[in-house]
Amino acid sequence: MALTMMGSSVSSSSSITKSFVSLSIKQKRPKKNWFQVRSVAAPAEAVSEFEEMASGTKRKYYMLGGKGGVGKTSCAASLAVKFANNGHPTLVVSTDPAHSLSDSFAQDLTGGTLVPVEGPDSPLFALEINPDKAREEFRSATKIGGGTGVKDFMDGMGLGVLAEQLGELKLGELLDTPPPGLDEALAISKVMQFLDSEEYKMFTRIVFDTAPTGHTLRLLSLPDFLEASIGKMLKLRQKIASATSAIKSVFGQEQTKQDASDKLEKLRERMIKVRDLFRDADSTEFVIVTIPTVMAISESSRLHASLKKENVLVKRLIVNQILPPSASDCKFCAMKRKDQSRALDMVRTDSELSSLTLMESPLVDVEIRGVPALQFMGDIVWK
């Protein structure tokens, strides 16, 4: 069923009409058919999906992920706007190193701090984590060396073996050439740090716009790896502390070392929280976003299998950019529609995806940018 919006047909939603006037080019308004958006009607089983997402009191984290270029950011931003308009103080966070939340909201959200988003009924804040700053914080917390003077003195006391053990961790290599998922893990741990403070306990819904599939899969195992590595480092620090406490005093670095150890311990605790957050089905849900192509559906199937293996709850699958119905198709559109139909059939028969609730999102004829557009998209997708 196609939905056609005209100036005379949207009186029941004056806010949407008013909002979308700002999206059009400044020109005289035609008498008829001044704005047109087509959409595919949501399937019957998805009608009460958003009510379930909004009414619960325990599940507050929603992570949207999938293949690159499928519209994860638009879906995440529209869900955040929908939550805010339904009474939930909401935070939407981009953990994708290639941020696009600012573009989606048409508002500068850079800087690594929470920025209020203008427009929704309830408080909505957005955050783009600066991966360079997060990585530098991690780097400073994990530095081992205390300067060549201390190292030379340690060698002279026969403690060179410990220094070699520290080098074997090769954490410096990890930081210089970080694996996919490290930026995202640091970003999510940074969010957990924010949420530990009283100032941010107001949020009842937190939406994550995550990095593409490959990063997400690495992220699932990364907290375990980092937590184990940090644990080894802390033990080694304790050995050094007990053997060289007098040397630290001589070089005036006792406090610096203690501060570094404290930072490392806090980071380790946050990594454990990230790992547990992903796997807590009561508080967190992962929503897969894809498009109706055979390649994208196949990747989504593998993603779900990996998430299930890691005990990450997945209940919903959004298929984005579906061509709306048309009475007359050009040859290109007809072929495209046929390909999309084949991909949607794959979803319904795939062993990994068929059990998920299918939520269809149309390909629209305007750019989804700004709160009004996101509100409109949210009303179509999140039903």
mmCIF file with all atom_site columns, C-alpha atoms in Angstrom, residues 137 140-142 230 234 257-270:
data_model
loop_
_atom_site.group_PDB
_atom_site.id
_atom_site.type_symbol
_atom_site.label_atom_id
_atom_site.label_alt_id
_atom_site.label_comp_id
_atom_site.label_asym_id
_atom_site.label_entity_id
_atom_site.label_seq_id
_atom_site.pdbx_PDB_ins_code
_atom_site.Cartn_x
_atom_site.Cartn_y
_atom_site.Cartn_z
_atom_site.occupancy
_atom_site.B_iso_or_equiv
_atom_site.pdbx_formal_charge
_atom_site.auth_seq_id
_atom_site.auth_comp_id
_atom_site.auth_asym_id
_atom_site.auth_atom_id
_atom_site.pdbx_PDB_model_num
ATOM 1  C CA . GLU A 1 137 ? 43.230 8.045  27.339 1.00 0.00 ? 137 GLU A CA 1
ATOM 2  C CA . SER A 1 140 ? 48.150 7.054  28.920 1.00 0.00 ? 140 SER A CA 1
ATOM 3  C CA . ALA A 1 141 ? 46.553 4.623  31.362 1.00 0.00 ? 141 ALA A CA 1
ATOM 4  C CA . THR A 1 142 ? 48.543 1.666  30.058 1.00 0.00 ? 142 THR A CA 1
ATOM 5  C CA . ILE A 1 230 ? 44.941 -5.460 31.592 1.00 0.00 ? 230 ILE A CA 1
ATOM 6  C CA . LEU A 1 234 ? 48.159 -5.036 36.820 1.00 0.00 ? 234 LEU A CA 1
ATOM 7  C CA . LYS A 1 257 ? 52.463 5.133  38.930 1.00 0.00 ? 257 LYS A CA 1
ATOM 8  C CA . GLN A 1 258 ? 49.610 4.806  41.411 1.00 0.00 ? 258 GLN A CA 1
ATOM 9  C CA . ASP A 1 259 ? 47.398 7.064  39.283 1.00 0.00 ? 259 ASP A CA 1
ATOM 10 C CA . ALA A 1 260 ? 48.184 4.990  36.206 1.00 0.00 ? 260 ALA A CA 1
ATOM 11 C CA . SER A 1 261 ? 47.310 1.782  38.051 1.00 0.00 ? 261 SER A CA 1
ATOM 12 C CA . ASP A 1 262 ? 44.036 3.290  39.242 1.00 0.00 ? 262 ASP A CA 1
ATOM 13 C CA . LYS A 1 263 ? 43.154 4.328  35.679 1.00 0.00 ? 263 LYS A CA 1
ATOM 14 C CA . LEU A 1 264 ? 43.986 0.863  34.420 1.00 0.00 ? 264 LEU A CA 1
ATOM 15 C CA . GLU A 1 265 ? 41.820 -0.790 37.060 1.00 0.00 ? 265 GLU A CA 1
ATOM 16 C CA . LYS A 1 266 ? 38.885 1.508  36.250 1.00 0.00 ? 266 LYS A CA 1
ATOM 17 C CA . LEU A 1 267 ? 39.295 0.782  32.550 1.00 0.00 ? 267 LEU A CA 1
ATOM 18 C CA . ARG A 1 268 ? 39.330 -2.948 33.267 1.00 0.00 ? 268 ARG A CA 1
ATOM 19 C CA . GLU A 1 269 ? 36.098 -2.611 35.255 1.00 0.00 ? 269 GLU A CA 1
ATOM 20 C CA . ARG A 1 270 ? 34.449 -0.665 32.419 1.00 0.00 ? 270 ARG A CA 1
#
